[in-house]
Structures are given as structure tokens and as C-alpha cells.
Coordinates of C-alpha atoms and ligand atoms in Angstrom, one line a residue:
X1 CA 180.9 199.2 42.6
X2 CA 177.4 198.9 42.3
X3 CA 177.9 195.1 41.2
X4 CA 180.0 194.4 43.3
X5 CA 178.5 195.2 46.5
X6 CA 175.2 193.1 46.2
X7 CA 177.6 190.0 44.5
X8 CA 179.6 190.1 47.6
X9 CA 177.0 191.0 49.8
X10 CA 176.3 189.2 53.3
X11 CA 172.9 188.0 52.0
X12 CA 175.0 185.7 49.5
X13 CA 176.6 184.1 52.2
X14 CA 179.9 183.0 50.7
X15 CA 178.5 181.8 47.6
X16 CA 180.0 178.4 48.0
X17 CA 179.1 175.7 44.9
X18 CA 176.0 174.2 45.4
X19 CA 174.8 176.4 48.1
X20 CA 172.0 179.1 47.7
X21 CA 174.3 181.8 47.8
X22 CA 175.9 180.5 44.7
X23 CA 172.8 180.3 43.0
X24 CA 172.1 183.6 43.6
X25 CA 174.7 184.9 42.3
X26 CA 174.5 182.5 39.0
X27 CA 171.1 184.4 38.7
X28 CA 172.3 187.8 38.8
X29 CA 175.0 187.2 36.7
X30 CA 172.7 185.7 33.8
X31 CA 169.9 188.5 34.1
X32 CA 172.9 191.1 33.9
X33 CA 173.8 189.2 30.5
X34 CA 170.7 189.2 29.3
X35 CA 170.2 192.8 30.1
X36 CA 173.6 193.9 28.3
X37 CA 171.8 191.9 25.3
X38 CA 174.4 189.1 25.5
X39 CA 173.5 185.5 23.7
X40 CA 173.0 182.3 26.3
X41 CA 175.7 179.9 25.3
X42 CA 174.7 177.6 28.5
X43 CA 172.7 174.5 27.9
X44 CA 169.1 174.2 26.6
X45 CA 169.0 177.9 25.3
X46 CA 170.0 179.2 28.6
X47 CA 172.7 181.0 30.2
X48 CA 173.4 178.1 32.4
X49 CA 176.0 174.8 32.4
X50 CA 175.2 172.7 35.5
X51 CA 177.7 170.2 36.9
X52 CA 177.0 167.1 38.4
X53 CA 178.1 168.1 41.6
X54 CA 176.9 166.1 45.1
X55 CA 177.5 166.0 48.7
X56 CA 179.3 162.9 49.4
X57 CA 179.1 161.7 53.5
X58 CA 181.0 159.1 54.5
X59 CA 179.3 155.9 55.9
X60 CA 178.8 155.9 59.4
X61 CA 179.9 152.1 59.2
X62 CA 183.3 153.0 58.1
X63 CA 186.4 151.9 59.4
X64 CA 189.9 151.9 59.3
X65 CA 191.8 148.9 60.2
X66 CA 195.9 149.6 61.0
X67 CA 197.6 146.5 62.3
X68 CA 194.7 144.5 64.1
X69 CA 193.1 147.4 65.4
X70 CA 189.8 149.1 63.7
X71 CA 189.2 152.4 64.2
X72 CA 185.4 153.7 64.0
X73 CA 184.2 156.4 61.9
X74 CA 182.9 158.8 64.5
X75 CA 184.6 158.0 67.3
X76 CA 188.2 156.6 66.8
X77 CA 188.4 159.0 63.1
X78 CA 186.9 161.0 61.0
X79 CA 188.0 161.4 57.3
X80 CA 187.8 165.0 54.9
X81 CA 187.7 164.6 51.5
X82 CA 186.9 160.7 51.2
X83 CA 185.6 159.3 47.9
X84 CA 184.8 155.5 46.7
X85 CA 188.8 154.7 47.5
X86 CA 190.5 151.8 48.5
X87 CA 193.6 152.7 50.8
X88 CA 195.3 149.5 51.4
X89 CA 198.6 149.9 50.8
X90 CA 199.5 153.3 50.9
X91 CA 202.1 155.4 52.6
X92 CA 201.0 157.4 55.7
X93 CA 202.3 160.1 57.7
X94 CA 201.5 162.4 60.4
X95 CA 200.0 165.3 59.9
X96 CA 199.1 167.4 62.9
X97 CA 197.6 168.3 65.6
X98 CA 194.1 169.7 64.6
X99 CA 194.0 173.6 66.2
X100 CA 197.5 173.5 66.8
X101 CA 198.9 174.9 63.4
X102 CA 202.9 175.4 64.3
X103 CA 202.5 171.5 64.7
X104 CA 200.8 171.3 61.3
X105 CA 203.2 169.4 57.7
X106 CA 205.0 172.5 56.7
X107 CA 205.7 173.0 53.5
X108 CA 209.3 172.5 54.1
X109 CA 208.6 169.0 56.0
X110 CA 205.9 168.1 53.2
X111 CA 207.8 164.7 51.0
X112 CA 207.0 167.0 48.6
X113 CA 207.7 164.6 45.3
X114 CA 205.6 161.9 46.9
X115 CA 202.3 163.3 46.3
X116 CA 199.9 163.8 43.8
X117 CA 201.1 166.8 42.0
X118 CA 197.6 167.3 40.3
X119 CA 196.1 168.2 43.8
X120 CA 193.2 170.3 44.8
X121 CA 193.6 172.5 47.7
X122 CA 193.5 175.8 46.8
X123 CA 191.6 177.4 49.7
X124 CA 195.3 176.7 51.8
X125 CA 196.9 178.1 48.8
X126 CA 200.1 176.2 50.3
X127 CA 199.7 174.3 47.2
X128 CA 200.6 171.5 49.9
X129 CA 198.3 167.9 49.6
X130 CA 198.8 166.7 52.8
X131 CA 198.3 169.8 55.0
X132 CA 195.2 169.1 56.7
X133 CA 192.4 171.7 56.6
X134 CA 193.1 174.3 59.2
X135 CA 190.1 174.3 61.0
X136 CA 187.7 171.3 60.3
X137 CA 184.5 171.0 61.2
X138 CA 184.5 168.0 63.2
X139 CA 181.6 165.6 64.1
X140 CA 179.8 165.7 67.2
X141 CA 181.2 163.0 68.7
X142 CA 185.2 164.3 68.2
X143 CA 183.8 167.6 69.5
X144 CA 183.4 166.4 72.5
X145 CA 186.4 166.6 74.7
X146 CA 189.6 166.0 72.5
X147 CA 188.9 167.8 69.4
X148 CA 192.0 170.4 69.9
X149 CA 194.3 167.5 70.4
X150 CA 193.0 165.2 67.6
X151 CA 196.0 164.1 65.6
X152 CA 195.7 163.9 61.1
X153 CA 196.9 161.3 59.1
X154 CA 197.6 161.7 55.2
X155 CA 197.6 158.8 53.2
X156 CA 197.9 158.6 49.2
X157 CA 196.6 155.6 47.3
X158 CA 199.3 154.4 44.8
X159 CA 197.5 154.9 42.3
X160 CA 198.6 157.8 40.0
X161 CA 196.9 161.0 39.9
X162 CA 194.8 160.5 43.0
X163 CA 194.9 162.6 45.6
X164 CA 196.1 162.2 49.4
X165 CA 193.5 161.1 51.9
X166 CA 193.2 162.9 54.6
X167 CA 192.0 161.3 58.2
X168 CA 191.8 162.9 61.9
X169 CA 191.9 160.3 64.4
X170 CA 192.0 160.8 68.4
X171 CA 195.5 161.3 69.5
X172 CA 196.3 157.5 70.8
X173 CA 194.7 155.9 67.6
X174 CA 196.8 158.6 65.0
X175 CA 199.8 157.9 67.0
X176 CA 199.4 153.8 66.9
X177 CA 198.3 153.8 62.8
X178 CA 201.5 156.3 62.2
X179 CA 203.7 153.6 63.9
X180 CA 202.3 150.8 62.1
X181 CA 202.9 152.6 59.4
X182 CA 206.2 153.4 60.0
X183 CA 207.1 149.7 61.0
X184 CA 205.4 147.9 58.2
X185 CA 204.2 150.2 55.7
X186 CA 200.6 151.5 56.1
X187 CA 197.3 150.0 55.7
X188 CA 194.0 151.8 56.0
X189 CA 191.2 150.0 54.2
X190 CA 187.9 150.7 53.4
X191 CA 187.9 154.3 54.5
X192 CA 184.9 154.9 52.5
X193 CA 182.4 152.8 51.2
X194 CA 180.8 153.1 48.0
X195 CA 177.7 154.5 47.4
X196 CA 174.9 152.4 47.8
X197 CA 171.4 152.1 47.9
X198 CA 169.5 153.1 50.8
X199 CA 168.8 150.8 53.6
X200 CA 165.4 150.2 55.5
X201 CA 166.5 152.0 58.9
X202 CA 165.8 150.7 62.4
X203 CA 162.9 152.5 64.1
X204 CA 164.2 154.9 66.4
X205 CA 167.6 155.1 64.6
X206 CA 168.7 158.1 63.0
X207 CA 168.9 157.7 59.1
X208 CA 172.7 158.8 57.7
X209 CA 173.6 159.2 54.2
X210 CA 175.2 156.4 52.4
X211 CA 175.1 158.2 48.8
X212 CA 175.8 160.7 46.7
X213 CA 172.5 163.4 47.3
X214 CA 171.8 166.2 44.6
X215 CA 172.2 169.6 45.2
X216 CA 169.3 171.5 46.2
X217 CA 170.8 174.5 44.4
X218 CA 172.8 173.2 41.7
X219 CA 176.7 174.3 41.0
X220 CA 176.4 176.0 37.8
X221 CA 178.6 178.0 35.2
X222 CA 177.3 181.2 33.8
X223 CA 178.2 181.0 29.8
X224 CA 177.1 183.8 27.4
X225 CA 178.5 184.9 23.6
X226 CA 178.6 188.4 22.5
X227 CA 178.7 187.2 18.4
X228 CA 181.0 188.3 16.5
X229 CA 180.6 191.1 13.5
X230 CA 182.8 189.4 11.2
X231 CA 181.0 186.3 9.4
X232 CA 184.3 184.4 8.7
X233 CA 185.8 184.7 12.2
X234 CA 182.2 184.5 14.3
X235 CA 182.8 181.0 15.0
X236 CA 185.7 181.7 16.3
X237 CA 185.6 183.0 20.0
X238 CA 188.3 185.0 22.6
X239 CA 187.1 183.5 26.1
X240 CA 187.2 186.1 29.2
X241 CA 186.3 184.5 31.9
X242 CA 186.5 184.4 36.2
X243 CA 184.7 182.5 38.9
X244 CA 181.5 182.7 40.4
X245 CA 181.6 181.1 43.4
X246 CA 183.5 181.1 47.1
X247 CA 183.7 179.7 50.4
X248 CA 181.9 178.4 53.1
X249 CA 181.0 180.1 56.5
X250 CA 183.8 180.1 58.9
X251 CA 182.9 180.1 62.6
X252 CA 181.8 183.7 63.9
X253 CA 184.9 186.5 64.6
X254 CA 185.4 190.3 65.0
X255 CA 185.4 191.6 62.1
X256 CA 188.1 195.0 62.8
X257 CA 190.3 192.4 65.5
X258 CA 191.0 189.8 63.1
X259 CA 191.3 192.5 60.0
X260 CA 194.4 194.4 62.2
X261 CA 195.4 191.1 62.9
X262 CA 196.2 189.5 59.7
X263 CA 197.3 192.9 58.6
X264 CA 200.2 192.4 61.4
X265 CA 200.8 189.2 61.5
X266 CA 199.2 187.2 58.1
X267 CA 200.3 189.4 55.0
X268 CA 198.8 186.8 52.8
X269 CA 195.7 185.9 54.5
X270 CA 194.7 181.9 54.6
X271 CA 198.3 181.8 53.0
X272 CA 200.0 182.6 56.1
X273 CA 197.6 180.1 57.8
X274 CA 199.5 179.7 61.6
X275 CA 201.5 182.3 61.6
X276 CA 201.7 183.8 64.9
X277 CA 202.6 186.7 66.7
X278 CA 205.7 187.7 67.7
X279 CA 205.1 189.9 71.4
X280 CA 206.0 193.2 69.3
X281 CA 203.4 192.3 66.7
X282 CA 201.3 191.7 69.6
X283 CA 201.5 194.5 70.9
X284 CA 201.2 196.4 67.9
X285 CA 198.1 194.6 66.9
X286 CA 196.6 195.9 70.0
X287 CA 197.9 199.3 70.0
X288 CA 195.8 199.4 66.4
X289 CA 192.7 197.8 67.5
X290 CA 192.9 200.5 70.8
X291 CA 193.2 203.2 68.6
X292 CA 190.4 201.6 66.2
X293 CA 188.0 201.5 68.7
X294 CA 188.4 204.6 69.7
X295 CA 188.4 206.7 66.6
X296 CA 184.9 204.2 65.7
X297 CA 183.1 204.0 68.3
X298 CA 180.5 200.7 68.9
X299 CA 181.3 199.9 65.5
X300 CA 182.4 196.5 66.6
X301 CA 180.9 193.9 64.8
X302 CA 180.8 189.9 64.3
X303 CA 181.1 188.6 60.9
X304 CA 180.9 185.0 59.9
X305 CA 180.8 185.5 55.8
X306 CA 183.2 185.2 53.5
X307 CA 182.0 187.5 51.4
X308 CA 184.8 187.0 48.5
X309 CA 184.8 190.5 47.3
X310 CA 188.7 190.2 45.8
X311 CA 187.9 186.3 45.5
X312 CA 186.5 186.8 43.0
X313 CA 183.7 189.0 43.2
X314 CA 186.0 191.4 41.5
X315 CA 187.0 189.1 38.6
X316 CA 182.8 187.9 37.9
X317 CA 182.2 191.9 38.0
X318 CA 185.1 192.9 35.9
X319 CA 183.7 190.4 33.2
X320 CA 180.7 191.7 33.5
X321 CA 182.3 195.2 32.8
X322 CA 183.9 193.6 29.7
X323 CA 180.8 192.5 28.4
X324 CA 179.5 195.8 28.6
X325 CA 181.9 197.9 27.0
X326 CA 182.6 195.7 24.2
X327 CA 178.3 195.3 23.8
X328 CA 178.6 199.0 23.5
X329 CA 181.4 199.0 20.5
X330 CA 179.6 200.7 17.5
X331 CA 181.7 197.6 15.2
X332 CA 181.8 194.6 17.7
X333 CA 184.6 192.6 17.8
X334 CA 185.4 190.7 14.8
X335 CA 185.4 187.1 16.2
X336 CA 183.0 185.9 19.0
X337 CA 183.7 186.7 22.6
X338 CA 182.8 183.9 25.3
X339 CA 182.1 185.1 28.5
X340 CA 182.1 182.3 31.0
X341 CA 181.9 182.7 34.8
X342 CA 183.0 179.5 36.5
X343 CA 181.7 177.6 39.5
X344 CA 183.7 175.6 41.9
X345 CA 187.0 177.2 41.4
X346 CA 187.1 176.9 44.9
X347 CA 187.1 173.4 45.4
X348 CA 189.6 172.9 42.8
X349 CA 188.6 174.3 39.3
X350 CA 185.3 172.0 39.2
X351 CA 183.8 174.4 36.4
X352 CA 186.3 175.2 34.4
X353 CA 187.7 171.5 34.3
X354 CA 183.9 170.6 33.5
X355 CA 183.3 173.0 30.8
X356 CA 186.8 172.9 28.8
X357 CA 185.6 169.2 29.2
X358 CA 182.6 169.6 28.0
X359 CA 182.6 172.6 25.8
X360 CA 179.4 174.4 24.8
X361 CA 181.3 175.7 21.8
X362 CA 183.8 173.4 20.0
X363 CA 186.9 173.4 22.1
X364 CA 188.9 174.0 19.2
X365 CA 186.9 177.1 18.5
X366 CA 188.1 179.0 21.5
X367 CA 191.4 180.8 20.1
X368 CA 192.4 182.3 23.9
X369 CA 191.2 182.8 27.2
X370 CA 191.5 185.5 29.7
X371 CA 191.1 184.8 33.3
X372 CA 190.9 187.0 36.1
X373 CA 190.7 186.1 39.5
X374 CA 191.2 188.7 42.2
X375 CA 191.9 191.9 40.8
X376 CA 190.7 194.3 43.4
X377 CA 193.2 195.0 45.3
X378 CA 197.6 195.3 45.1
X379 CA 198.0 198.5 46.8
X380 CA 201.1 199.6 48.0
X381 CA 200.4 198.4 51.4
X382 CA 199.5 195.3 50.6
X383 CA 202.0 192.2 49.7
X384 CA 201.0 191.1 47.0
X385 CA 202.7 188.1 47.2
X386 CA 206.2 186.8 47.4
X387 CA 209.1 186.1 44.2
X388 CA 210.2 182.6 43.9
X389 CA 213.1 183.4 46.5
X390 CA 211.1 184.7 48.9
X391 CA 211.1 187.9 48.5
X392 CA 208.0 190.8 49.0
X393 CA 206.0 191.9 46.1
X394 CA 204.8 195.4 46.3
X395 CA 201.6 196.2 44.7
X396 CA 200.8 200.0 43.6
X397 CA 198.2 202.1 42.0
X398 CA 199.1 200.4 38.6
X399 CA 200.3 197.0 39.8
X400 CA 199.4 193.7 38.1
X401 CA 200.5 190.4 37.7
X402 CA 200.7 188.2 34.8
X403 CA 201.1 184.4 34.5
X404 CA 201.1 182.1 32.2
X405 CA 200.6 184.5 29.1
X406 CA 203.8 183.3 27.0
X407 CA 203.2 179.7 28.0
X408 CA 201.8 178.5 25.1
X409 CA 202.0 182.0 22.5
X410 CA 204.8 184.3 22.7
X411 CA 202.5 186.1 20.3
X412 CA 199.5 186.5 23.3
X413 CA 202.1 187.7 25.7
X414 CA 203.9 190.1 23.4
X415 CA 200.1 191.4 22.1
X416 CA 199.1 192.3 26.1
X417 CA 202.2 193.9 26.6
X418 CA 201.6 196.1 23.1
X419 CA 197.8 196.9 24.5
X420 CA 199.2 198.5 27.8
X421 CA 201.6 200.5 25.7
X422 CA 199.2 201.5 22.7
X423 CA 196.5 202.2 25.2
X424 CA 198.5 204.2 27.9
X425 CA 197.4 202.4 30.4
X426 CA 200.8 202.6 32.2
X427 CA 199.9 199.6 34.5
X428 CA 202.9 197.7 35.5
X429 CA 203.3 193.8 34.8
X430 CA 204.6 191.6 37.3
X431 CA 205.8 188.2 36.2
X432 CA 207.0 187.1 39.8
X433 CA 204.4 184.4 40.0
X434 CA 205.0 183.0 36.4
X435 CA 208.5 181.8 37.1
X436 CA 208.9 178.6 36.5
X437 CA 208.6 175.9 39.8
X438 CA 207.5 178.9 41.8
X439 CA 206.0 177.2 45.0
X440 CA 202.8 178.7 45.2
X441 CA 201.7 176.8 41.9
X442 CA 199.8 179.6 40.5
X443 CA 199.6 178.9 37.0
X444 CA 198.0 175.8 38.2
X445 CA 195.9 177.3 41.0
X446 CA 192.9 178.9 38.6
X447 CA 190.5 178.4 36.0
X448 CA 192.7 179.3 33.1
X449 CA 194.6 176.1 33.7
X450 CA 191.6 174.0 32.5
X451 CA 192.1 176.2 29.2
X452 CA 195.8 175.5 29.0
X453 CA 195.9 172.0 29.1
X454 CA 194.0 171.6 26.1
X455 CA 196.3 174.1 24.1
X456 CA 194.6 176.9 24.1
X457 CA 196.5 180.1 24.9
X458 CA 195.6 181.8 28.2
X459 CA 197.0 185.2 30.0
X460 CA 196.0 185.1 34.2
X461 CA 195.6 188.5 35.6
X462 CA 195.3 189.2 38.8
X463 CA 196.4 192.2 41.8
X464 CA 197.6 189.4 43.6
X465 CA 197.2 188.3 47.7
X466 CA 196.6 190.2 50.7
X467 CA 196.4 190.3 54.3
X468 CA 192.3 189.5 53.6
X469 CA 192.7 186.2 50.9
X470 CA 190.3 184.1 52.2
X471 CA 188.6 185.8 55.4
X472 CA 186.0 187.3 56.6
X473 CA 187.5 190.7 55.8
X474 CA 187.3 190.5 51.7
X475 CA 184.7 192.7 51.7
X476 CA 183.6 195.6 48.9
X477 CA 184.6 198.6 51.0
X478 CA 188.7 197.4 50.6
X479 CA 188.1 197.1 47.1
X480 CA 190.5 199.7 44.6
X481 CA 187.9 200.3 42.3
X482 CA 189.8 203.0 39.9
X483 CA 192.6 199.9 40.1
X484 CA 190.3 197.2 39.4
X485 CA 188.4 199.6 35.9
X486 CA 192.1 200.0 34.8
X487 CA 192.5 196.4 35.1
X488 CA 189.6 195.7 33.4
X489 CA 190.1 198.3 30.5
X490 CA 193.1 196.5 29.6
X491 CA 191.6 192.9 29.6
X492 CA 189.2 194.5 27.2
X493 CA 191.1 196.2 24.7
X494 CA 192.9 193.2 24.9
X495 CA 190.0 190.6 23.9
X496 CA 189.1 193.4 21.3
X497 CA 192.7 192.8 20.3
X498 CA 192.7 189.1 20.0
X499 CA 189.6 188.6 18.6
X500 CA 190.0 191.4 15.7
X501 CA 193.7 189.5 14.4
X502 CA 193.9 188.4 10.9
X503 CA 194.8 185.0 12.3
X504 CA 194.3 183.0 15.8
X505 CA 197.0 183.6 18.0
X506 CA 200.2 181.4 17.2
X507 CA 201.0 178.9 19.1
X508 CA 204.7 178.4 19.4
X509 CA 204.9 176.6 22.7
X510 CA 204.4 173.0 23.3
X511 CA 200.6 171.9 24.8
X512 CA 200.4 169.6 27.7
X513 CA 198.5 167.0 28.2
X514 CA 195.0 167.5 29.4
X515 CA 195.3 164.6 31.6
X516 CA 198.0 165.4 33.1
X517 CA 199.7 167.1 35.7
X518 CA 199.5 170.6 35.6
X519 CA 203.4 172.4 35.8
X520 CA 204.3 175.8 37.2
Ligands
ZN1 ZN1 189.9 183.0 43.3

């Protein structure tokens, strides 16, 4: 708790990669591993790996042409997630009405096949490509007027494992360019321009980027080795790890409305995305809030943080935990034990992608990895998520779900199983979200992927979703702190476990490419 609350605390303000906040907490986390004595494993002699991470803009001289028409950046469109890309050529299809999210691809309407299966959209946790954002931030000049009726287009290069491109366009241009597309398959060029150099501006013109601009506050991973006792097996290391970093700042809410709200209504948070209420859950949302406000008086408040206590405040804490109690062993673990706290899981496993690609250890050194990411929470209220067919997952006082942890060793699965039962910890595995082609993609969806797709062995833990995944209302004081120390007691014993076998873990299972596609 007392991590916790100033990691996820307002003045972090989301801690989104590359923002202050972020850096922040990338400072706390190395000065508590330099207080618990551990060794920097980062670059240079320090605790840090930074990423080449930069803010991209797209060139205000932009267009899109469909048919003999060009649309302008600004006015006629505006693009998300734009990079160097040529689009001629590919497929396009509607995508919604932005602020109107029944009229939004649904999951069940998404050509699911079609797209890029390697995508990167895990804050809609639909898992789906071409869903647009929920709520963009649109430019000034599409604020004006239209904005709720502006229409998205998704469009995927043909080229394979790129991602879709998404575009919102005002609603008479979005409809025209789906037509065209429809009659003579798409063409959007030139959606973004390469970066360039800077031109000389016209006085009295407004400069806009054209390139790629540095972080002020660089996107960094945390990395740190507690060595290993035995001198044979210290070069060998058991990876725990979890990720630093969140979201951005949504637009300003009540905090105690939208909280009975989603609790109602959105089960699963940012998962439920567009959900709405039926007239009983209506009025049952307001009967709550009534009796809210009356049993706290003028406690209402507005809150515009994501403060990421589950996501993953927990997780980044928990290691931290780890590290401690394992530092504290009179005999430390026999191999090494690499404690890495990831940065940009949020925008699609940046840091963990970036350092199983560029290992400060030899890759093949690391014999598993441990990865949690939100394991605060699964109480019995919450739904923890749903089964392959659909069903509700109950969480409980010992509730936890693993995934992927007989992927690639039957041996690392069978060993955390055997540490729950030697150490009477009692907690109760769920493998809902490991079954194979389970839609919500989970085994792809966080940092332990990047592990597993260079053979390395993983187990994911986490208490699974709730009604505050991605909002404002993932703060410290929903936290199940006795929940989240058993949790973390049993990824522990667990590392000691793996790193104090006679041998690496087997692996018995066959290792996919790293360049691949990731598969649930
Ligand atoms: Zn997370």
C-alpha cells in the first residue's frame, strides 16, 4: 500500500510513455531498487533501458485522394495512428460514427481474418484492429461543428504484418471514399508523409511538425539483477517482470457517477466500451448514486487521471515486493533473478518488444519469465472476465488467472501449480483466458508475449478485469491488498522455485516465431 499509493497517485498523472508522469515513476522504481540493494542491469551502469520512442504528427499537407476527390488533412480528415505508409491499394471500410459507439465495427461485424493479426490496440482490449478509438481527440478544426457525426474509415496496407490505418473524415467525405471503395476497390494515398527536414516557415504562419520530435521525458524500462548465490547458475536468470507505464488523461468526469455507472452497466470497464443502459439499469444507477450522495456528503469530485492502480500499478509494486523478499533470503536464489518493469505496454508492448529485442542480458540466458499485470483486484463482485463461450468469471478472495504457463513447458505450469500446493497458498487458478482462440487475445495482450516468442517459457498472472479497467476509477483505495500480497507470495516462491532447479525449465512445446504473429 504504501507503494502503491504515491505510484498511482494523481501527481503521476497517468504515467503514459514518454510523458513526465512516466518518468516519475521510472525514478521511483530505480531508487526503490537501489535501496533494496538490487544491481542496475539497464544501460551504462544504470537502472535504465531507454527506447527510441517519438511523437509522430501528421503533415498538415496531407491528403487523401479517393476517386478524383482529395480530401485535406484538417478539414475533410484526420488520421490516428499514421506512420511513413503508403495506402494505395488497400481495402476500406466503414467504421463509425465518432461519439456514437452502438454505430461503432463490432466485433461480430469486424472481417475479422482480414486484418493484421499482430495488432496493437490493447487500451480497447476488443483485440479488434479496426475499431476506431472511442473517443478521439480531434483537431480544432473537426471540433468545430460536426465532430459527433464525423464518420471513420479503416484501411490496411497489403502489406503483411502492418497494421490497419485508421482515418475520420466528415460524414459526406467518409461516405463518398467508402463507396469508391466499394465500387472499385479503395485508394487512399499519401496519408502521411515521411519525415522530413524542416522547412523555413512563412512569417506569420504557424510552424507544424513534419518529423519525428524526441521525448522530453524519455520512455524507459526499469531493469535490475538480484545475482544469483550459486556461481554455476548466476548467469542464468528467472525474469519477473510488469509494466510501468499507463494512459493518457481522459476528458474531466465524476468520479462516484461514472464508478456506479460502469459498475451497472460496463462490468469490464474500456472492455464494455458502448455499452448502454437498459431503463432498469438506469434507474438503478441512479438509485446508487442518490443513496451515494447521501450517505457522503459533498464528497463529489471531478477526476481526469487514469491513475492505473490495477493497470498496473499493482503488477510494478508487486515486483517490487518480490525483489524484496527474495533480497531478504539469508541463501539467495540460486540463479540470477531479472527484475524488469516495462514501458509502453500500453501502446502495444513497446518495452518489452524492445528489450526481449535488445536484451541487456543474453536472451538465451533468461530461462523464464513471470509477468504480472493487474493483480489487485478479482473479488467476488467483480467479473473478472468472461470463458471463451461467453460466460461470467467470478473472482474471490483467492482468485487468479493463469495464461500461457504450459505454452511452451509443461514443466513451468506443473512447478506453479506444485508452489500453491507446497506453500498452502490455497489460491485458485483460473485458466478461462488461456484457452485456445479465446477472443480477448490475452496471451498476446501483455509483456510476457515479447518473452514467448523467442522461446522462453512465461506464466501471466493476473486477477483479471473489472468494472474500473481503464478509467478514471482504478484508483489505490479499490485495491485487495491481502489478495494482491498472496498473489505476490506465490510469484515469489515461484521464481525462488525456478531459479533454484537442477536444470532450466524444459521446454517441451514448440517456440514461435518471433516475427510472427502472436496466437491465442
Ligand atoms: Zn496492463
Amino acid at each position: 500500500m504504501s507503494r502503491l499509493y504515491p505510484f498511482a497517485d494523481d501527481s503521476m498523472m497517468g504515467r503514459e510513455a514518454g510523458t513526465l508522469g512516466n518518468y516519475k515513476g521510472t525514478e521511483y522504481l530505480a531508487a526503490e531498487a537501489r535501496r533494496l540493494g538490487l544491481v542496475p542491469a539497464g544501460e551504462n551502469g544504470t537502472y535504465f533501458q531507454t527506447l527510441p520512442y517519438k511523437r509522430r504528427t501528421t503533415d498538415s499537407a496531407s491528403t487523401v485522394r479517393v476517386g478524383g476527390v482529395t480530401l485535406a488533412h484538417g478539414t475533410d480528415f484526420f488520421g490516428t495512428g499514421f506512420n511513413s505508409v503508403r495506402l494505395t491499394g488497400a481495402p476500406v471500410v466503414f467504421g463509425g460514427t465518432l461519439g456514437d459507439s452502438t454505430r461503432m465495427l463490432s466485433p461480430t461485424r469486424r472481417p475479422a481474418r482480414s486484418w493484421s493479426t499482430r495488432c496493437r490496440c490493447r487500451p480497447w482490449r476488443s483485440g479488434a484492429c479496426a475499431a476506431p478509438r472511442p473517443r478521439p481527440t480531434p483537431p480544432p478544426s473537426c471540433s468545430r461543428g460536426s465532430t459527433s457525426s464525423s464518420r471513420c474509415c479503416a484501411a490496411r496496407p497489403r502489406a503483411r504484418s502492418s497494421t490497419t490505418r485508421r482515418a475520420w473524415a466528415t460524414p459526406a467525405r467518409a461516405a463518398g471514399a467508402v463507396r469508391h471503395a466499394r465500387r472499385r476497390g479503395a485508394l487512399l494515398r499519401r496519408a502521411a508523409r515521411r519525415p522530413r527536414r524542416r522547412r523555413r516557415r512563412p512569417a506569420g504562419r504557424p510552424r507544424r511538425a513534419h518529423h519525428p520530435r524526441a521525448r522530453a521525458h524519455p520512455a524507459r524500462n526499469v531493469v535490475a539483477v538480484l545475482p544469483g548465490s550459486d556461481p554455476a547458475l548466476a548467469a542464468q536468470y528467472v525474469a519477473v517482470g510488469a509494466h510501468n507505464d499507463h494512459v493518457a488523461r481522459p476528458p474531466p468526469v465524476d468520479h462516484d457517477s461514472l464508478r456506479l455507472f460502469n459498475r451497472v452497466v460496463r462490468p469490464q470497464g474500456a472492455e464494455d466500451e458502448g455499452k448502454r443502459a437498459t431503463p432498469e439499469q438506469q434507474a438503478r444507477v441512479n438509485a446508487d448514486l442518490a443513496a451515494w450522495r447521501a450517505a457522503h456528503p459533498n464528497s463529489a469530485r471531478i477526476d481526469s487521471i487514469f491513475n492505473g492502480a490495477d493497470d498496473d500499478a499493482s503488477g510494478s509494486m508487486t515486483v517490487l515486493e518480490v525483489a524484496e523478499k527474495l533480497g531478504a533470503m539469508k541463501t539467495k536464489p540460486k540463479r540470477s533473478v531479472l527484475f524488469v518493469w516495462h514501458t509502453g505496454e500500453e501502446k502495444g508492448l513497446l518495452g518489452s518488444e524492445w528489450f526481449t529485442d535488445h536484451p541487456t542480458v543474453p536472451r538465451d540466458s533468461i530461462v523464464a519469465q513471470l509477468n504480472m499485470d493487474m493483480v489487485g483486484r478479482g473479488a467476488a463482485g467483480d467479473v473478472a472476465d468472461h470463458g471463451k463461450s461467453g460466460e461470467a468469471l467470478r473472482g474471490g478472495p483467492d482468485y487468479v488467472q493463469l495464461v500461457g504457463s504450459r505454452r511452451l513447458s509443461t514443466e513451468l505450469g506443473d512447478l506453479v501449480e506444485a508452489v500453491n500446493r507446497d506453500g498452502k497458498y490455497g489460491l485458485r487458478f483460473d485458466y478461462a483466458m488461456d484457452a485456445n482462440g479465446h477472443p480477448q487475445n490475452i496471451y498476446c495482450r501483455s509483456d510476457h508475449y515479447s518473452y514467448a516468442r523467442y522461446g522462453i517459457p512465461i506464466v501471466f498472472f493476473s486477477t483479471g478485469g473489472h468494472s474500473d479497467y481503464h478509467q478514471v476509477t482504478d484508483e489505490p483505495q479499490y485495491i485487495d491488498y491481502p489478495h494482491l500480497a498472496k498473489v505476490g507470495n506465490l510469484v515469489a516462491d515461484a521464481a525462488v522455485r525456478v531459479a533454484n532447479l537442477d536444470h532450466r525449465v524444459a521446454v517441451d512445446k514448440p517456440k514461435p516465431d518471433p516475427k510472427g504473429s502472436c496466437q491465442q
